[in-house]
XYZ file of N, CA and C in Angstrom:
486
model
N 0.744 -1.381 0.224
C 0.109 0.089 0.205
C 0.997 1.418 0.157
N 1.800 1.271 0.815
C 2.915 2.642 0.644
C 3.173 2.551 -0.376
N 4.114 1.574 -0.644
C 4.468 1.767 -2.087
C 3.582 2.428 -3.265
N 2.063 1.784 -3.515
C 1.177 2.634 -4.461
C 1.398 4.210 -3.745
N 0.960 4.874 -2.205
C 0.837 5.797 -2.165
C 1.719 6.395 -2.244
N 3.126 6.028 -2.592
C 3.899 7.011 -3.180
C 4.610 6.975 -4.436
N 4.034 6.180 -5.357
C 3.594 6.286 -7.033
C 2.661 7.418 -7.041
N 1.755 7.949 -6.291
C 0.766 8.822 -6.027
C 1.592 9.639 -6.197
N 2.276 9.657 -4.667
C 3.243 11.214 -4.484
C 3.939 11.188 -5.292
N 4.460 10.480 -6.067
C 5.558 11.251 -7.335
C 5.089 12.206 -8.000
N 3.671 11.178 -8.772
C 3.096 11.558 -9.881
C 2.507 12.619 -9.601
N 1.538 12.929 -8.268
C 1.177 14.164 -7.849
C 2.076 15.781 -7.792
N 3.077 15.367 -7.452
C 4.061 16.556 -7.315
C 4.534 16.494 -8.539
N 5.358 15.878 -9.110
C 5.400 16.784 -10.934
C 3.945 17.292 -11.140
N 2.923 16.861 -11.236
C 1.489 17.790 -11.588
C 1.984 19.500 -10.578
N 1.590 19.276 -9.556
C 1.450 20.665 -8.972
C 2.485 22.022 -9.232
N 3.495 21.020 -9.784
C 4.578 21.708 -10.207
C 4.312 22.772 -11.213
N 3.464 21.602 -12.041
C 2.986 21.944 -13.691
C 1.534 23.501 -12.858
N 0.962 22.826 -12.016
C -0.618 24.097 -11.981
C -0.036 24.745 -10.824
N 0.913 25.067 -10.705
C 1.471 25.908 -9.661
C 1.991 26.989 -10.318
N 2.935 26.790 -11.140
C 3.922 27.583 -11.626
C 3.026 29.282 -11.838
N 1.738 29.391 -12.042
C 1.974 30.926 -12.251
C 1.554 31.365 -11.000
N 1.362 30.468 -10.081
C 0.951 31.434 -8.873
C 1.898 31.821 -7.748
N 3.084 30.491 -8.037
C 4.240 30.872 -7.671
C 5.582 31.455 -7.508
N 5.471 32.358 -7.098
C 7.607 33.469 -6.946
C 8.504 32.384 -6.107
N 8.254 32.025 -5.342
C 8.995 31.837 -4.502
C 10.076 30.504 -4.396
N 11.656 30.921 -3.410
C 12.486 30.228 -4.077
C 12.521 28.585 -4.413
N 11.951 27.313 -5.566
C 11.670 26.245 -5.959
C 12.671 25.521 -4.987
N 13.854 25.915 -4.765
C 15.042 24.683 -3.546
C 14.851 24.806 -2.298
N 13.858 25.754 -2.629
C 13.683 25.937 -0.204
C 12.734 24.265 0.013
N 13.001 23.701 1.075
C 11.961 22.860 1.205
C 12.057 22.797 3.047
N 11.031 23.416 3.196
C 10.299 23.497 4.472
C 10.331 22.097 5.138
N 11.146 22.115 6.414
C 10.864 21.207 7.757
C 10.365 21.459 8.773
N 9.606 22.346 8.648
C 8.766 22.189 10.172
C 7.259 22.930 10.300
N 6.316 23.854 9.675
C 5.330 23.924 9.639
C 4.409 23.073 10.184
N 3.359 24.172 11.117
C 2.334 23.681 11.100
C 1.389 24.648 10.205
N 0.064 23.530 9.747
C -0.981 24.415 9.092
C -0.989 26.019 9.309
N -0.732 26.637 10.493
C -1.575 28.147 10.286
C 0.521 28.901 9.791
N 1.769 27.592 9.731
C 2.347 28.376 9.249
C 2.705 28.496 8.083
N 1.746 27.777 7.192
C 1.943 27.571 5.806
C 0.880 27.971 5.319
N 0.561 28.973 5.664
C -0.418 29.855 4.422
C -0.679 29.865 3.150
N -1.753 30.316 2.752
C -2.881 30.051 1.899
C -2.190 30.872 0.967
N -1.233 31.551 0.845
C 0.307 32.209 -0.156
C 0.546 31.492 -0.453
N 1.360 29.815 -0.169
C 1.844 29.433 -0.017
C 1.481 27.856 -0.280
N 0.884 27.747 -1.441
C 0.345 26.544 -1.349
C 1.577 25.124 -1.738
N 2.861 25.293 -2.371
C 3.656 24.428 -2.251
C 3.876 24.294 -1.814
N 4.064 24.991 -0.495
C 5.434 25.074 0.857
C 4.466 24.214 1.463
N 2.781 24.831 1.408
C 1.687 23.475 2.098
C 2.181 22.118 1.149
N 1.661 21.971 -0.005
C 1.939 20.509 -0.183
C 3.144 19.570 -0.392
N 4.540 20.411 0.037
C 5.790 19.968 0.650
C 5.584 19.310 1.588
N 4.941 20.417 3.294
C 5.059 19.410 3.820
C 4.022 19.059 4.072
N 2.478 18.565 4.213
C 2.294 17.669 3.754
C 2.992 16.411 3.177
N 3.809 16.220 2.056
C 4.174 15.529 2.086
C 5.366 15.073 3.063
N 5.721 15.959 3.229
C 6.863 15.678 4.766
C 6.078 14.909 6.090
N 5.166 15.231 6.078
C 4.617 14.599 7.382
C 4.134 13.236 6.411
N 3.727 12.493 6.062
C 2.927 11.376 4.575
C 3.780 10.065 5.028
N 4.961 11.021 4.832
C 6.616 10.487 4.287
C 7.716 10.143 5.473
N 7.129 11.021 6.227
C 8.776 10.956 7.654
C 9.478 11.575 6.799
N 9.403 13.226 6.600
C 11.050 13.153 5.769
C 11.784 14.983 5.966
N 12.495 15.490 5.525
C 13.094 16.361 6.211
C 13.131 16.475 7.213
N 13.151 16.130 8.248
C 13.533 15.581 9.784
C 11.819 16.235 10.204
N 11.150 15.754 9.944
C 9.251 16.314 9.967
C 8.873 14.764 10.647
N 8.238 14.831 11.366
C 7.321 13.249 12.473
C 7.007 12.794 11.477
N 7.009 11.448 11.499
C 5.115 11.020 10.076
C 3.807 11.301 10.737
N 2.564 11.985 10.299
C 1.718 12.065 10.601
C 0.847 12.025 9.100
N 0.279 10.914 9.291
C -0.562 11.339 7.502
C -2.102 12.007 7.709
N -2.059 12.323 9.267
C -3.385 12.746 9.890
C -3.104 14.687 9.773
N -2.061 15.231 10.250
C -1.369 16.201 9.757
C -1.483 16.547 7.906
N -0.961 15.342 7.815
C -0.333 15.690 6.068
C -2.472 15.753 5.082
N -2.738 14.832 5.946
C -4.751 15.107 5.658
C -4.963 16.123 5.850
N -4.906 16.996 6.657
C -5.063 17.803 7.041
C -4.688 18.799 6.215
N -3.609 18.794 5.520
C -2.703 20.058 4.869
C -3.303 20.161 3.446
N -3.277 19.045 3.010
C -4.449 17.941 1.602
C -5.802 18.978 1.533
N -5.930 18.736 2.948
C -7.544 19.284 2.556
C -6.959 20.738 2.691
N -6.598 21.599 3.067
C -6.798 22.641 2.983
C -6.590 22.765 2.031
N -5.610 22.562 0.879
C -5.372 22.544 -0.239
C -5.880 22.125 -1.783
N -6.959 20.962 -1.052
C -7.714 20.735 -1.929
C -9.101 21.374 -1.893
N -9.702 22.106 -0.701
C -10.724 22.991 -0.485
C -10.012 24.692 -1.620
N -9.253 24.329 -1.875
C -8.714 25.330 -2.148
C -8.579 26.012 -3.737
N -9.037 24.082 -4.485
C -9.796 23.472 -5.720
C -8.109 23.640 -6.125
N -7.120 22.384 -5.751
C -5.523 22.213 -5.902
C -5.532 20.981 -6.281
N -6.061 20.207 -8.068
C -6.154 18.579 -8.152
C -5.191 18.058 -7.828
N -4.037 18.135 -7.495
C -3.267 17.176 -7.437
C -3.261 16.791 -5.550
N -3.440 18.891 -5.129
C -3.939 17.871 -3.272
C -5.482 17.336 -3.219
N -6.139 17.358 -4.260
C -7.680 17.103 -4.056
C -7.444 15.142 -4.553
N -6.304 15.094 -5.423
C -5.963 13.474 -5.652
C -5.276 13.251 -4.360
N -4.113 13.525 -3.632
C -4.134 12.693 -2.658
C -4.717 12.858 -2.016
N -5.946 13.820 -1.660
C -6.910 13.561 -0.639
C -7.616 12.794 -1.306
N -7.855 12.231 -1.999
C -9.246 11.383 -2.478
C -8.013 9.730 -2.469
N -6.747 9.636 -2.744
C -6.097 8.223 -2.171
C -6.193 7.645 -0.800
N -6.393 9.258 -0.278
C -6.210 8.657 1.239
C -7.612 7.863 1.552
N -8.585 8.713 1.543
C -10.360 8.446 1.817
C -10.062 7.144 1.546
N -9.669 6.679 0.177
C -9.590 5.162 -0.586
C -8.820 4.250 1.026
N -7.630 4.864 0.574
C -6.735 4.065 1.981
C -7.007 4.360 3.736
N -7.880 4.701 3.383
C -8.077 5.477 5.229
C -6.474 5.906 5.738
N -5.587 6.481 4.973
C -4.496 6.383 5.554
C -4.825 8.209 5.716
N -4.837 8.573 7.432
C -4.853 9.877 8.010
C -6.030 10.229 8.127
N -7.008 9.701 7.102
C -8.330 9.947 7.325
C -9.176 8.896 7.655
N -10.265 8.860 7.739
C -11.364 7.277 8.338
C -11.323 7.137 6.311
N -11.327 5.439 6.009
C -11.527 5.415 4.574
C -12.872 5.741 4.557
N -13.209 6.458 3.333
C -14.380 6.544 2.771
C -14.546 7.069 1.428
N -15.377 5.813 0.720
C -15.096 5.355 -0.803
C -15.889 7.052 -1.133
N -17.571 7.173 -0.830
C -18.450 8.780 -0.419
C -17.318 9.560 -1.121
N -15.926 10.171 0.032
C -15.180 11.211 -0.220
C -13.670 10.665 -0.595
N -13.531 9.828 -1.002
C -12.726 9.175 -1.937
C -13.087 9.954 -3.759
N -14.811 8.911 -3.623
C -15.330 9.631 -5.341
C -15.220 11.059 -5.295
N -15.832 11.767 -4.205
C -15.339 13.218 -4.698
C -13.615 14.335 -5.160
N -12.974 13.895 -4.249
C -12.263 14.698 -4.505
C -11.363 13.922 -5.646
N -11.467 12.643 -5.961
C -10.679 12.344 -7.264
C -11.752 13.196 -8.358
N -12.969 12.465 -7.779
C -13.845 13.007 -9.276
C -13.429 14.855 -9.243
N -13.482 15.908 -8.764
C -12.496 17.200 -8.653
C -11.373 17.503 -8.883
N -10.568 16.587 -8.572
C -9.262 16.810 -9.561
C -9.239 16.230 -11.091
N -10.028 15.702 -11.147
C -10.388 15.040 -12.681
C -10.935 15.578 -13.243
N -12.087 16.765 -12.953
C -12.655 18.337 -13.823
C -11.276 18.987 -13.697
N -10.366 18.980 -12.769
C -9.300 19.820 -12.650
C -8.546 20.071 -13.790
N -8.047 18.521 -13.631
C -6.641 18.830 -13.911
C -6.558 17.648 -14.908
N -7.003 17.688 -16.470
C -7.157 16.275 -17.367
C -5.532 15.269 -17.601
N -4.583 15.615 -17.013
C -3.343 14.869 -17.437
C -3.948 13.928 -16.013
N -4.753 14.636 -14.473
C -4.839 13.834 -13.736
C -6.371 12.694 -13.800
N -6.984 13.740 -14.304
C -8.480 12.235 -15.183
C -7.792 11.350 -15.925
N -6.912 10.985 -16.676
C -6.828 10.386 -17.671
C -5.434 9.099 -16.233
N -4.932 9.372 -15.617
C -3.555 8.472 -14.966
C -4.897 7.824 -13.482
N -6.797 8.632 -13.048
C -7.228 8.393 -11.931
C -8.257 7.256 -12.256
N -8.578 7.469 -13.915
C -10.083 7.037 -14.706
C -10.372 5.637 -13.554
N -9.472 4.919 -13.886
C -10.530 3.052 -14.092
C -10.443 3.301 -11.822
N -9.885 4.773 -11.405
C -10.359 4.308 -10.019
C -11.378 4.455 -9.020
N -11.650 6.336 -10.220
C -12.947 6.418 -10.153
C -14.098 5.708 -10.719
N -14.349 4.623 -11.670
C -14.716 3.965 -12.543
C -14.961 2.770 -10.705
N -14.228 2.417 -10.596
C -13.780 1.369 -9.317
C -15.132 1.429 -8.270
N -14.556 2.996 -7.713
C -15.294 3.619 -6.733
C -16.528 3.468 -6.845
N -16.885 4.622 -7.998
C -18.176 4.793 -8.703
C -19.213 3.112 -8.349
N -18.430 2.301 -8.825
C -19.069 0.784 -8.570
C -19.710 0.691 -7.758
N -18.668 0.632 -6.331
C -19.081 0.467 -5.049
C -19.958 1.728 -4.417
N -20.421 2.346 -4.486
C -20.932 3.601 -4.303
C -22.345 2.612 -5.032
N -22.708 2.229 -6.126
C -23.832 2.353 -6.546
C -23.897 0.435 -6.326
N -23.682 0.041 -5.019
C -23.920 -0.948 -4.736
C -24.683 -0.770 -3.607
N -23.994 0.446 -2.717
C -24.333 0.860 -1.345
C -25.888 2.129 -1.303
N -25.461 3.415 -2.609
C -26.456 4.140 -2.524
C -27.338 3.916 -3.233
N -28.623 4.735 -3.628
C -29.731 4.754 -3.927
C -29.449 5.942 -5.726
N -30.334 5.849 -6.286
C -30.384 6.371 -7.947
C -30.420 7.344 -7.485
N -30.975 7.985 -6.666
C -31.307 9.395 -5.893
C -30.010 10.469 -5.469
N -29.739 9.168 -4.250
C -28.051 8.785 -3.580
C -27.267 10.306 -4.705
N -27.052 8.976 -5.862
C -25.858 8.820 -6.823
C -25.975 10.293 -7.508
N -27.053 10.461 -7.819
C -27.907 11.546 -8.282
C -27.054 13.067 -7.981
N -27.864 13.122 -6.757
C -27.306 14.731 -5.663
C -25.779 14.068 -5.663
N -25.302 13.339 -5.467
C -23.766 13.229 -5.465
C -23.268 14.132 -6.498
N -23.241 13.197 -7.419
C -22.777 13.547 -9.328
C -22.713 15.354 -9.147
N -24.776 15.971 -8.500
C -24.921 17.265 -9.534
C -24.318 18.097 -8.321
N -23.691 17.330 -7.200
C -22.755 18.561 -5.635
C -21.176 18.515 -6.506
N -21.085 16.838 -6.991
C -19.292 17.731 -7.463
C -19.726 18.877 -8.087
N -20.469 18.921 -9.333
C -21.101 19.327 -10.350
C -20.209 20.521 -9.951
N -21.761 21.124 -9.108
C -22.019 22.641 -8.235
C -20.535 22.856 -7.881
N -19.900 21.880 -6.916
C -18.663 22.213 -6.330
C -17.820 24.063 -7.243
N -18.570 24.685 -5.367
C -16.643 25.721 -6.085
C -15.532 26.066 -5.270
N -14.126 25.532 -4.299
C -13.493 25.867 -3.741
C -14.651 27.092 -2.768
N -13.692 27.036 -1.569
C -14.139 27.756 -0.346
C -13.141 27.207 0.606
N -13.074 28.398 1.567
C -12.511 27.570 3.091
C -13.419 26.815 3.933
N -14.780 26.901 4.051
C -15.972 25.928 4.398
C -16.228 25.304 3.946
N -15.652 24.149 2.823
C -16.222 23.362 2.013
C -17.466 22.732 2.983
N -18.229 22.014 2.200
C -19.738 21.273 3.033
C -19.910 20.566 2.263
N -19.058 19.419 3.340
C -18.891 17.803 2.610
C -19.669 17.326 2.303
N -19.723 16.644 1.209
C -21.448 15.535 0.577
C -21.983 15.042 2.027
């Protein structure tokens, strides 16, 4: 499971640089070692993303904490950062740092797909498997409501989860 998560991290980190290239004006060689969610401000999405990876992998002198990683990924995901949405979706699939939840996994992976065509191609089969699992546990009306919610979702600091 960790090898799969590391592969996802590698893909996501490569894509985040592309996604944020217009927004980031900081030195990319700077690697944070210990920032709290409050210290890693919304003005520094790349630093927050790197710190989330540090927590997830326990690197750069940062104690491993999947929970803290999930918190940072969620903050970034709510700001519509597709790579963070992708990571958060994977964490909901595996139950690393968050309670395992197929519905929230599908939500975040769907939003990541909507916002990033490269990610959409990479996670298409994963989304399909999640949707099939959700079909067996949700009514047609609930599935429709979920799809409508994903379609109408807009970034905000106060995300109203499904």
